[in-house]
Amino acid sequence: MSVSNLDELFLHHLKDTYDAEKQLAKALPKLAKAAGSEELKAAFTAHAEQTAVQIERLEQIFEMLDKPARGKKCMGMQGLVEEGKEVMEEDSPESVMDAGLIAAAQKAEHYEIAAYGTMATYAKMLGMKDALRLLKETLSEEKATDEKLSALAAAINFEAQNAD
Ligand code: FE
Ligand code: FE
């Protein structure tokens, strides 16, 4: 794919993020299943539901651009999901497992925050007001999720410190 202007760069990131969200939509229920803490399970499940809405927002933006909603393999998210799998394969005490799951999930959230921040900047420059509004909604959800995970980590990391 040739990327020769900001419109095309925006579309590139839209496709990349669409694929990233789809990968996360599959991974989050697995994280919920692996989590020991009920609160952490609930946080992953809630974000899985939010992710379905975020995917719909991206589809709306594809429609605004008159482009088919089609993803392009997001290598960054693939690596982050892979790292999450590695955490789940460890035979760790519950609190250590949960701390590891939170760390993996927060890395993914930060990746998304960067992606949506970039896309929001481009949408603003390109004068795409409706797209900008949708991107900002998702961006604030990603930030809120990250903060929620930080709050849960405060107690869980402390438990993990005393796990063995
Ligand atoms: Fe997301
Ligand atoms: Fe997210």
PDB file of N, CA, C and O in Angstrom, residues 76-105:
ATOM      1  N   GLY A  76       2.076  -4.927  16.225  1.00  0.00           N
ATOM      2  CA  GLY A  76       2.297  -4.477  17.599  1.00  0.00           C
ATOM      3  C   GLY A  76       1.367  -5.190  18.567  1.00  0.00           C
ATOM      4  O   GLY A  76       1.807  -5.743  19.588  1.00  0.00           O
ATOM      5  N   MET A  77       0.078  -5.209  18.235  1.00  0.00           N
ATOM      6  CA  MET A  77      -0.884  -5.863  19.129  1.00  0.00           C
ATOM      7  C   MET A  77      -0.676  -7.368  19.154  1.00  0.00           C
ATOM      8  O   MET A  77      -0.858  -8.011  20.185  1.00  0.00           O
ATOM      9  N   GLN A  78      -0.267  -7.912  18.016  1.00  0.00           N
ATOM     10  CA  GLN A  78       0.001  -9.356  17.982  1.00  0.00           C
ATOM     11  C   GLN A  78       1.079  -9.710  19.005  1.00  0.00           C
ATOM     12  O   GLN A  78       0.952 -10.688  19.743  1.00  0.00           O
ATOM     13  N   GLY A  79       2.117  -8.898  19.071  1.00  0.00           N
ATOM     14  CA  GLY A  79       3.192  -9.133  20.038  1.00  0.00           C
ATOM     15  C   GLY A  79       2.709  -8.965  21.469  1.00  0.00           C
ATOM     16  O   GLY A  79       3.055  -9.768  22.341  1.00  0.00           O
ATOM     17  N   LEU A  80       1.881  -7.956  21.698  1.00  0.00           N
ATOM     18  CA  LEU A  80       1.384  -7.713  23.054  1.00  0.00           C
ATOM     19  C   LEU A  80       0.462  -8.844  23.509  1.00  0.00           C
ATOM     20  O   LEU A  80       0.515  -9.280  24.666  1.00  0.00           O
ATOM     21  N   VAL A  81      -0.370  -9.333  22.601  1.00  0.00           N
ATOM     22  CA  VAL A  81      -1.267 -10.449  22.935  1.00  0.00           C
ATOM     23  C   VAL A  81      -0.432 -11.701  23.209  1.00  0.00           C
ATOM     24  O   VAL A  81      -0.722 -12.468  24.147  1.00  0.00           O
ATOM     25  N   GLU A  82       0.607 -11.883  22.426  1.00  0.00           N
ATOM     26  CA  GLU A  82       1.508 -13.024  22.616  1.00  0.00           C
ATOM     27  C   GLU A  82       2.137 -12.976  24.023  1.00  0.00           C
ATOM     28  O   GLU A  82       2.229 -13.989  24.712  1.00  0.00           O
ATOM     29  N   GLU A  83       2.549 -11.795  24.431  1.00  0.00           N
ATOM     30  CA  GLU A  83       3.136 -11.646  25.767  1.00  0.00           C
ATOM     31  C   GLU A  83       2.108 -11.965  26.854  1.00  0.00           C
ATOM     32  O   GLU A  83       2.444 -12.553  27.886  1.00  0.00           O
ATOM     33  N   GLY A  84       0.858 -11.588  26.619  1.00  0.00           N
ATOM     34  CA  GLY A  84      -0.209 -11.913  27.561  1.00  0.00           C
ATOM     35  C   GLY A  84      -0.388 -13.422  27.685  1.00  0.00           C
ATOM     36  O   GLY A  84      -0.591 -13.955  28.773  1.00  0.00           O
ATOM     37  N   LYS A  85      -0.281 -14.109  26.546  1.00  0.00           N
ATOM     38  CA  LYS A  85      -0.395 -15.577  26.551  1.00  0.00           C
ATOM     39  C   LYS A  85       0.728 -16.197  27.371  1.00  0.00           C
ATOM     40  O   LYS A  85       0.504 -17.161  28.105  1.00  0.00           O
ATOM     41  N   GLU A  86       1.911 -15.647  27.227  1.00  0.00           N
ATOM     42  CA  GLU A  86       3.052 -16.165  27.988  1.00  0.00           C
ATOM     43  C   GLU A  86       2.796 -16.045  29.493  1.00  0.00           C
ATOM     44  O   GLU A  86       3.127 -16.944  30.262  1.00  0.00           O
ATOM     45  N   VAL A  87       2.190 -14.933  29.908  1.00  0.00           N
ATOM     46  CA  VAL A  87       1.858 -14.749  31.330  1.00  0.00           C
ATOM     47  C   VAL A  87       0.892 -15.846  31.779  1.00  0.00           C
ATOM     48  O   VAL A  87       1.076 -16.477  32.826  1.00  0.00           O
ATOM     49  N   MET A  88      -0.117 -16.104  30.945  1.00  0.00           N
ATOM     50  CA  MET A  88      -1.143 -17.099  31.306  1.00  0.00           C
ATOM     51  C   MET A  88      -0.586 -18.505  31.388  1.00  0.00           C
ATOM     52  O   MET A  88      -1.131 -19.352  32.099  1.00  0.00           O
ATOM     53  N   GLU A  89       0.492 -18.766  30.644  1.00  0.00           N
ATOM     54  CA  GLU A  89       1.082 -20.106  30.644  1.00  0.00           C
ATOM     55  C   GLU A  89       1.976 -20.350  31.859  1.00  0.00           C
ATOM     56  O   GLU A  89       2.340 -21.492  32.139  1.00  0.00           O
ATOM     57  N   GLU A  90       2.303 -19.291  32.575  1.00  0.00           N
ATOM     58  CA  GLU A  90       3.136 -19.449  33.777  1.00  0.00           C
ATOM     59  C   GLU A  90       2.316 -20.118  34.884  1.00  0.00           C
ATOM     60  O   GLU A  90       1.101 -19.934  34.977  1.00  0.00           O
ATOM     61  N   ASP A  91       3.017 -20.888  35.707  1.00  0.00           N
ATOM     62  CA  ASP A  91       2.360 -21.528  36.844  1.00  0.00           C
ATOM     63  C   ASP A  91       2.634 -20.654  38.068  1.00  0.00           C
ATOM     64  O   ASP A  91       3.430 -20.998  38.926  1.00  0.00           O
ATOM     65  N   SER A  92       1.957 -19.502  38.139  1.00  0.00           N
ATOM     66  CA  SER A  92       2.233 -18.515  39.187  1.00  0.00           C
ATOM     67  C   SER A  92       1.157 -18.536  40.260  1.00  0.00           C
ATOM     68  O   SER A  92       0.016 -18.901  39.986  1.00  0.00           O
ATOM     69  N   PRO A  93       1.508 -18.105  41.495  1.00  0.00           N
ATOM     70  CA  PRO A  93       0.468 -17.899  42.508  1.00  0.00           C
ATOM     71  C   PRO A  93      -0.545 -16.878  41.978  1.00  0.00           C
ATOM     72  O   PRO A  93      -0.188 -16.025  41.148  1.00  0.00           O
ATOM     73  N   GLU A  94      -1.777 -16.959  42.480  1.00  0.00           N
ATOM     74  CA  GLU A  94      -2.871 -16.144  41.924  1.00  0.00           C
ATOM     75  C   GLU A  94      -2.544 -14.646  41.832  1.00  0.00           C
ATOM     76  O   GLU A  94      -2.763 -14.019  40.795  1.00  0.00           O
ATOM     77  N   SER A  95      -2.022 -14.094  42.914  1.00  0.00           N
ATOM     78  CA  SER A  95      -1.779 -12.645  42.908  1.00  0.00           C
ATOM     79  C   SER A  95      -0.676 -12.254  41.927  1.00  0.00           C
ATOM     80  O   SER A  95      -0.723 -11.192  41.301  1.00  0.00           O
ATOM     81  N   VAL A  96       0.313 -13.149  41.781  1.00  0.00           N
ATOM     82  CA  VAL A  96       1.405 -12.874  40.837  1.00  0.00           C
ATOM     83  C   VAL A  96       0.881 -12.961  39.396  1.00  0.00           C
ATOM     84  O   VAL A  96       1.205 -12.123  38.543  1.00  0.00           O
ATOM     85  N   MET A  97       0.041 -13.973  39.164  1.00  0.00           N
ATOM     86  CA  MET A  97      -0.610 -14.102  37.854  1.00  0.00           C
ATOM     87  C   MET A  97      -1.415 -12.839  37.545  1.00  0.00           C
ATOM     88  O   MET A  97      -1.293 -12.258  36.463  1.00  0.00           O
ATOM     89  N   ASP A  98      -2.219 -12.408  38.514  1.00  0.00           N
ATOM     90  CA  ASP A  98      -3.062 -11.221  38.296  1.00  0.00           C
ATOM     91  C   ASP A  98      -2.214  -9.974  38.029  1.00  0.00           C
ATOM     92  O   ASP A  98      -2.540  -9.178  37.146  1.00  0.00           O
ATOM     93  N   ALA A  99      -1.133  -9.827  38.772  1.00  0.00           N
ATOM     94  CA  ALA A  99      -0.247  -8.678  38.566  1.00  0.00           C
ATOM     95  C   ALA A  99       0.335  -8.731  37.151  1.00  0.00           C
ATOM     96  O   ALA A  99       0.424  -7.701  36.461  1.00  0.00           O
ATOM     97  N   GLY A 100       0.711  -9.922  36.703  1.00  0.00           N
ATOM     98  CA  GLY A 100       1.253 -10.094  35.352  1.00  0.00           C
ATOM     99  C   GLY A 100       0.220  -9.803  34.280  1.00  0.00           C
ATOM    100  O   GLY A 100       0.531  -9.199  33.244  1.00  0.00           O
ATOM    101  N   LEU A 101      -1.024 -10.220  34.527  1.00  0.00           N
ATOM    102  CA  LEU A 101      -2.105  -9.958  33.559  1.00  0.00           C
ATOM    103  C   LEU A 101      -2.371  -8.464  33.450  1.00  0.00           C
ATOM    104  O   LEU A 101      -2.580  -7.935  32.354  1.00  0.00           O
ATOM    105  N   ILE A 102      -2.352  -7.786  34.599  1.00  0.00           N
ATOM    106  CA  ILE A 102      -2.570  -6.332  34.593  1.00  0.00           C
ATOM    107  C   ILE A 102      -1.459  -5.641  33.796  1.00  0.00           C
ATOM    108  O   ILE A 102      -1.727  -4.763  32.973  1.00  0.00           O
ATOM    109  N   ALA A 103      -0.220  -6.062  34.031  1.00  0.00           N
ATOM    110  CA  ALA A 103       0.908  -5.443  33.315  1.00  0.00           C
ATOM    111  C   ALA A 103       0.751  -5.623  31.807  1.00  0.00           C
ATOM    112  O   ALA A 103       0.920  -4.675  31.031  1.00  0.00           O
ATOM    113  N   ALA A 104       0.392  -6.847  31.395  1.00  0.00           N
ATOM    114  CA  ALA A 104       0.224  -7.120  29.959  1.00  0.00           C
ATOM    115  C   ALA A 104      -0.920  -6.275  29.392  1.00  0.00           C
ATOM    116  O   ALA A 104      -0.809  -5.696  28.305  1.00  0.00           O
ATOM    117  N   ALA A 105      -2.019  -6.197  30.147  1.00  0.00           N
ATOM    118  CA  ALA A 105      -3.187  -5.443  29.669  1.00  0.00           C
ATOM    119  C   ALA A 105      -2.877  -3.950  29.591  1.00  0.00           C
ATOM    120  O   ALA A 105      -3.297  -3.270  28.652  1.00  0.00           O
TER     121      ALA A 105
END
